[in-house]
Coordinates of C-alpha atoms and ligand atoms in Angstrom, one line a residue:
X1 CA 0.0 0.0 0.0
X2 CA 1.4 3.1 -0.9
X3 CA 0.9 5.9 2.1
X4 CA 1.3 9.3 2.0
X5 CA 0.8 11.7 4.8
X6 CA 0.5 15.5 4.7
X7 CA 0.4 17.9 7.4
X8 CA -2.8 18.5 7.8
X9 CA -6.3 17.8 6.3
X10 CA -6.7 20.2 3.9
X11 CA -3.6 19.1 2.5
X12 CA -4.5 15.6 2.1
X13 CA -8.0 16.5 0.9
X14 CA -6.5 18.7 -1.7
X15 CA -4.0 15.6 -2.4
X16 CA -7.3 13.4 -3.1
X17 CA -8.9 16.0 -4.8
X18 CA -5.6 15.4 -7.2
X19 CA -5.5 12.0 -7.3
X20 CA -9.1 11.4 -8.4
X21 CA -8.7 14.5 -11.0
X22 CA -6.0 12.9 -13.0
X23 CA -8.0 9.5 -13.4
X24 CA -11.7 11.7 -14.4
X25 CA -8.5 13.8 -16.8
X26 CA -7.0 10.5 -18.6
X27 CA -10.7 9.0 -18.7
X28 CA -13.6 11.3 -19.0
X29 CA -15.8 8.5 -18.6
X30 CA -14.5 7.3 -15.0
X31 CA -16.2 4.9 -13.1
X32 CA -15.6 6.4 -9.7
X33 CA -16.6 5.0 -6.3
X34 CA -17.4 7.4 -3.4
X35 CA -18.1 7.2 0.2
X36 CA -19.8 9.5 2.4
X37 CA -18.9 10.7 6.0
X38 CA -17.3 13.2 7.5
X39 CA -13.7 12.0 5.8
X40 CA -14.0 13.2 2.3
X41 CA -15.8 16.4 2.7
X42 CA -12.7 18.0 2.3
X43 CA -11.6 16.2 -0.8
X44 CA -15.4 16.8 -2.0
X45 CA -15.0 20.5 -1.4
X46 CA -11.8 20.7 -3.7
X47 CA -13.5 18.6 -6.6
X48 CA -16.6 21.3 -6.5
X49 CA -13.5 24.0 -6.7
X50 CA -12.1 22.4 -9.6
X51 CA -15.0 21.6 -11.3
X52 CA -15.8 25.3 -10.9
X53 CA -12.5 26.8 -12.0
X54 CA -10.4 24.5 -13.2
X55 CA -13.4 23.3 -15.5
X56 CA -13.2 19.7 -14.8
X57 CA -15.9 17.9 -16.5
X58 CA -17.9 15.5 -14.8
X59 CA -20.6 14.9 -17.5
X60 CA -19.2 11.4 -18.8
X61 CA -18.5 10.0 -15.2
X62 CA -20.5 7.4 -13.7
X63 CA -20.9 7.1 -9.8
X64 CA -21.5 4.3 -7.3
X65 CA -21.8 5.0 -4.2
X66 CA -20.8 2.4 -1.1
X67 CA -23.3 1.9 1.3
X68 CA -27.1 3.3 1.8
X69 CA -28.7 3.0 5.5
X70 CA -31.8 0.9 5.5
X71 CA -35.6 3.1 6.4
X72 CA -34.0 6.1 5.4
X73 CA -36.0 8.1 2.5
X74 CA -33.4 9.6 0.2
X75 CA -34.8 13.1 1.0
X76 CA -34.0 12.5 4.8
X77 CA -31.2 14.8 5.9
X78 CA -29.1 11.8 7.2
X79 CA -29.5 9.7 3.8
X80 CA -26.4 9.4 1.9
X81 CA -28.6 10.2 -0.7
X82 CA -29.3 13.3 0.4
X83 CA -25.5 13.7 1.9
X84 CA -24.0 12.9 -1.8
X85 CA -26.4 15.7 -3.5
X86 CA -25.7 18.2 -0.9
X87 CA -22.4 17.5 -0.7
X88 CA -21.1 16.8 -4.3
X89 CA -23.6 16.3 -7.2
X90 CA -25.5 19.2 -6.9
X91 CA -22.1 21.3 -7.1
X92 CA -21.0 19.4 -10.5
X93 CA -22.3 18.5 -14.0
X94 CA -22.8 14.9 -13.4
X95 CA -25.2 13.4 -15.4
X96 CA -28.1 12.4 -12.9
X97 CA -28.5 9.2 -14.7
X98 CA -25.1 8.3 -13.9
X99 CA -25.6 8.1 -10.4
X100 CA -25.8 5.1 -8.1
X101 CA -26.5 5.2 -4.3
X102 CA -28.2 1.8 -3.4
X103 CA -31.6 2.1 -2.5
X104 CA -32.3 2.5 1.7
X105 CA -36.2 2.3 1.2
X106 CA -37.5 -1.1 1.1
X107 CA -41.1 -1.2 2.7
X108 CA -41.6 -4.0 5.3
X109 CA -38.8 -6.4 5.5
X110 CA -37.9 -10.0 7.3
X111 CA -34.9 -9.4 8.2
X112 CA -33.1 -12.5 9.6
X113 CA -29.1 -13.2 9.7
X114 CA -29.9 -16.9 7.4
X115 CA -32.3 -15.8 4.9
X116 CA -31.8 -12.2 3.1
X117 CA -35.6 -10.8 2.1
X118 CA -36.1 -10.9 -1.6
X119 CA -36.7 -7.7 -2.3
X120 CA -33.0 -7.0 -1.1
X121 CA -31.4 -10.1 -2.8
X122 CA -33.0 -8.6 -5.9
X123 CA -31.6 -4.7 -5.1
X124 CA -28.1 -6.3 -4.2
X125 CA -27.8 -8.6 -7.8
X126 CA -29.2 -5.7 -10.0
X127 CA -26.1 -3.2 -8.0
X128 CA -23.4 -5.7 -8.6
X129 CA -24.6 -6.3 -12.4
X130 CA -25.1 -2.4 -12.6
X131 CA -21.1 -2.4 -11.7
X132 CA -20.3 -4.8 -14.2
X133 CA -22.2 -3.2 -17.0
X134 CA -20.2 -0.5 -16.4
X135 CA -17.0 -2.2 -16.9
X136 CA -16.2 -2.1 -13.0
X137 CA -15.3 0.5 -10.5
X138 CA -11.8 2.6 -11.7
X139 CA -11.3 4.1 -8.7
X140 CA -12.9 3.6 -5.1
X141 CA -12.5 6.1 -2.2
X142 CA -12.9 4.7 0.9
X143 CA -13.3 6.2 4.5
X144 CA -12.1 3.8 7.4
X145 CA -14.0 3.2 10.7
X146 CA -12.3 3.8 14.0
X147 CA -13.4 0.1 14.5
X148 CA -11.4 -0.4 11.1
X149 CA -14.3 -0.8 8.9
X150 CA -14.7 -0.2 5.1
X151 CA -18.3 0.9 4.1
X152 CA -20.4 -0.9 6.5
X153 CA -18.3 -3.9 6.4
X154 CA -17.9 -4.0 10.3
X155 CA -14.9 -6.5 12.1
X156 CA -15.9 -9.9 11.1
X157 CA -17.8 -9.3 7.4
X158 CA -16.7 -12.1 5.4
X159 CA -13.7 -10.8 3.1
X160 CA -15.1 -12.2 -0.2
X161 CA -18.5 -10.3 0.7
X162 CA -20.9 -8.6 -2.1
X163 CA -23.5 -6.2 -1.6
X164 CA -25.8 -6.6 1.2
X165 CA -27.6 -6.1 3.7
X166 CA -25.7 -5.6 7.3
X167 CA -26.2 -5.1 10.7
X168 CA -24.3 -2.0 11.9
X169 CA -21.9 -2.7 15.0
X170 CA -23.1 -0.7 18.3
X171 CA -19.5 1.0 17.9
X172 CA -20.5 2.4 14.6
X173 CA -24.5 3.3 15.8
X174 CA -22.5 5.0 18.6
X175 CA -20.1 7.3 15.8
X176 CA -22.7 7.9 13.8
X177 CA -25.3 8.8 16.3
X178 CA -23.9 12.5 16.5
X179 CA -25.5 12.9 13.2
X180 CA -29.0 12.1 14.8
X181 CA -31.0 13.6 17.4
X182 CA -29.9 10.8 19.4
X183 CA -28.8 7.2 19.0
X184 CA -32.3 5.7 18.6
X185 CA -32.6 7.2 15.7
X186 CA -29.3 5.4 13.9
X187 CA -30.5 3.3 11.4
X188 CA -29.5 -0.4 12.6
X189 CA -28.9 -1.9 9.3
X190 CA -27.2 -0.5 6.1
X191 CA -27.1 -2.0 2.8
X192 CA -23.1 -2.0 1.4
X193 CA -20.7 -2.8 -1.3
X194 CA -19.3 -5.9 0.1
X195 CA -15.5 -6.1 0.5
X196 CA -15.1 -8.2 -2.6
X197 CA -17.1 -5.7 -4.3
X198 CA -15.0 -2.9 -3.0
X199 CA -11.6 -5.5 -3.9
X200 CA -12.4 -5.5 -7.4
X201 CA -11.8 -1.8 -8.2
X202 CA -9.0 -1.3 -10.2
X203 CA -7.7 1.3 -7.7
X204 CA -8.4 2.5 -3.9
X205 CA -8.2 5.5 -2.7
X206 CA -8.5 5.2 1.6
X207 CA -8.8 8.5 3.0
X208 CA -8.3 9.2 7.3
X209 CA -7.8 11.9 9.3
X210 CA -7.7 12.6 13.2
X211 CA -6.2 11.2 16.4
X212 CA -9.3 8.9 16.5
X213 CA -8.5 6.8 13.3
X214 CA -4.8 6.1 14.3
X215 CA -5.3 2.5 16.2
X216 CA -7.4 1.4 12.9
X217 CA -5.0 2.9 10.1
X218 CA -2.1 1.1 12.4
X219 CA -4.1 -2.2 11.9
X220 CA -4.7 -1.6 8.6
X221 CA -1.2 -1.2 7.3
X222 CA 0.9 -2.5 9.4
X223 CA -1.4 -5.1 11.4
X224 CA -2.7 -9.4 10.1
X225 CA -4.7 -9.2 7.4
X226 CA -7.8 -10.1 9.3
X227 CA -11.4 -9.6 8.8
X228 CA -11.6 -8.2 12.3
X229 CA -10.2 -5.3 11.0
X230 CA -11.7 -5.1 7.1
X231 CA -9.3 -2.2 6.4
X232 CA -6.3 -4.6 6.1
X233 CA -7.6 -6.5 3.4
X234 CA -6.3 -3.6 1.0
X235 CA -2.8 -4.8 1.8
X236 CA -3.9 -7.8 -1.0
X237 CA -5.1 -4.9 -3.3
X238 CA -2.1 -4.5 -6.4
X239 CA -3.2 -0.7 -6.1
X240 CA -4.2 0.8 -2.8
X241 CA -3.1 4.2 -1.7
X242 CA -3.6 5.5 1.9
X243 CA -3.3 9.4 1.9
X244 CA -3.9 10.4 5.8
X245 CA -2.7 13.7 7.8
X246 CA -0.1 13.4 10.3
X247 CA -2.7 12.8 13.2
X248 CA -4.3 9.3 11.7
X249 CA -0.9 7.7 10.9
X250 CA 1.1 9.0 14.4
X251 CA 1.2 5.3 14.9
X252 CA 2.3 4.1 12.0
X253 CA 6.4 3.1 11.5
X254 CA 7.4 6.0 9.5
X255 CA 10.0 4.5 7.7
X256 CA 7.0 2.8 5.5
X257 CA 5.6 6.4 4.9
X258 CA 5.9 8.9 1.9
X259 CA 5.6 12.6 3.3
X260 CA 3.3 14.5 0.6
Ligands
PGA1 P1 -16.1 9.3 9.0 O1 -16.5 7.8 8.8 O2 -15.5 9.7 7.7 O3 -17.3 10.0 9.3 O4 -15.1 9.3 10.1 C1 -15.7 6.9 8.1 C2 -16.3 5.5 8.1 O5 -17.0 5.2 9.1 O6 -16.1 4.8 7.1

């Protein structure tokens, strides 16, 4: 994995912003991944600021988004739906028939951990095949949990997962809960890329900042491969590129680190 750290956030937003500028530059036709959370805000903001000035044109790109809490309309103000438009799409001239969030609103569902509801199975086929028709994800961003997850895949998701639906850990309803009026209101299930889906991108962009990701960045890079910490998998990945600030890789051995 190739990691580069910069001083501070801004920095490695803008650093992102590059990265993922260059790919949209050699191939107007991307197919680019994206995550939501608070992580790539900053790289978000510098993408609207090149679009903007820079005129970088989003009109051939095609989007699929990671993950998609379950019960939440897509005009609720805690959908990622509603997160991605606010955040990013509204900003740039991506072609809204490009776009891909999974789908959070399912009516009444059985949810049981041995038999997924058809309606889902269904949703979860037609994503993967959506991905496929596409020619496959070019380039993934990717957030990282402080319990080392990658899009919902929480400690213990099966590393050859596909999209699904999955129970979110009480560590993440606990993170995410600040977002909410209070935790009750977290969304206990989440429908997500699976980590095989998100290993067959051609390219991975994993994005963390703060003191509060450094334990799960260490385990990512430098810890087992183990799918108690879903992060490390991208150590099998033949292109994976960690871009952090100093904060999130204070515990990583810096001899293994390229300073950006
Ligand atoms: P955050 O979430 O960007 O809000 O820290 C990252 C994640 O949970 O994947």
């Amino acid at each position: 994995m190739l990691v580069v750290v910069h001083s501070n956030y801004e920095a490695m937003s803008k650093k992102a912003a590059e990265i993922v500028a260059s790919r949209i530059r050699r191939k107007p036709n991307l197919v680019l991944g994206l995550a939501t959370g608070s992580t790539p805000l900053g790289l978000y903001k510098e993408l609207i600021r090149l679009h903007k000035n820079d005129g970088l044109d989003f009109s051939k790109v095609v989007t699929f988004n990671l993950d998609e809490y379950v019960g939440l309309a897509p005009e609720h103000d805690q959908s990622y739906h509603y997160f991605m438009w606010e955040n990013l799409f509204k900003h740039i001239n991506v072609n809204p028939s490009n776009i891909h969030v999974p789908q959070g609103m399912f009516g009444d569902l059985k949810i049981s951990p041995f038999e997924t509801d058809p309606k889902i199975e269904q949703f979860c086929t037609w994503y993967e095949d959506e991905i496929k028709k596409y020619g496959g994800v070019d380039i993934q961003i990717l957030g990282i949990g402080g319990n080392g997850h990658i899009a919902f895949n929480e400690p213990g998701s099966s590393i050859g997962s596909r999209t699904r639906i999955k129970t979110l850990t009480e560590k993440t309803v606990k993170d995410n809960a600040r977002f909410f009026k209070s935790k009750d209101e977290v969304p206990r299930y989440a429908i997500t890329m699976g980590i095989g889906t998100i290993m067959e991108s051609k390219e991975l962009l994993l994005l963390a900042n703060s003191a509060g990701k450094a334990d799960a960045v260490k385990s990512a890079v430098e810890g087992s491969i183990t799918a108690m910490c879903p992060a490390s998998v991208l150590q099998l990945h033949r292109k994976a590129i960690l871009v952090a600030d100093k904060e999130a890789a204070s515990k990583l051995a810096s001899e293994f680190v390229t300073y950006g």
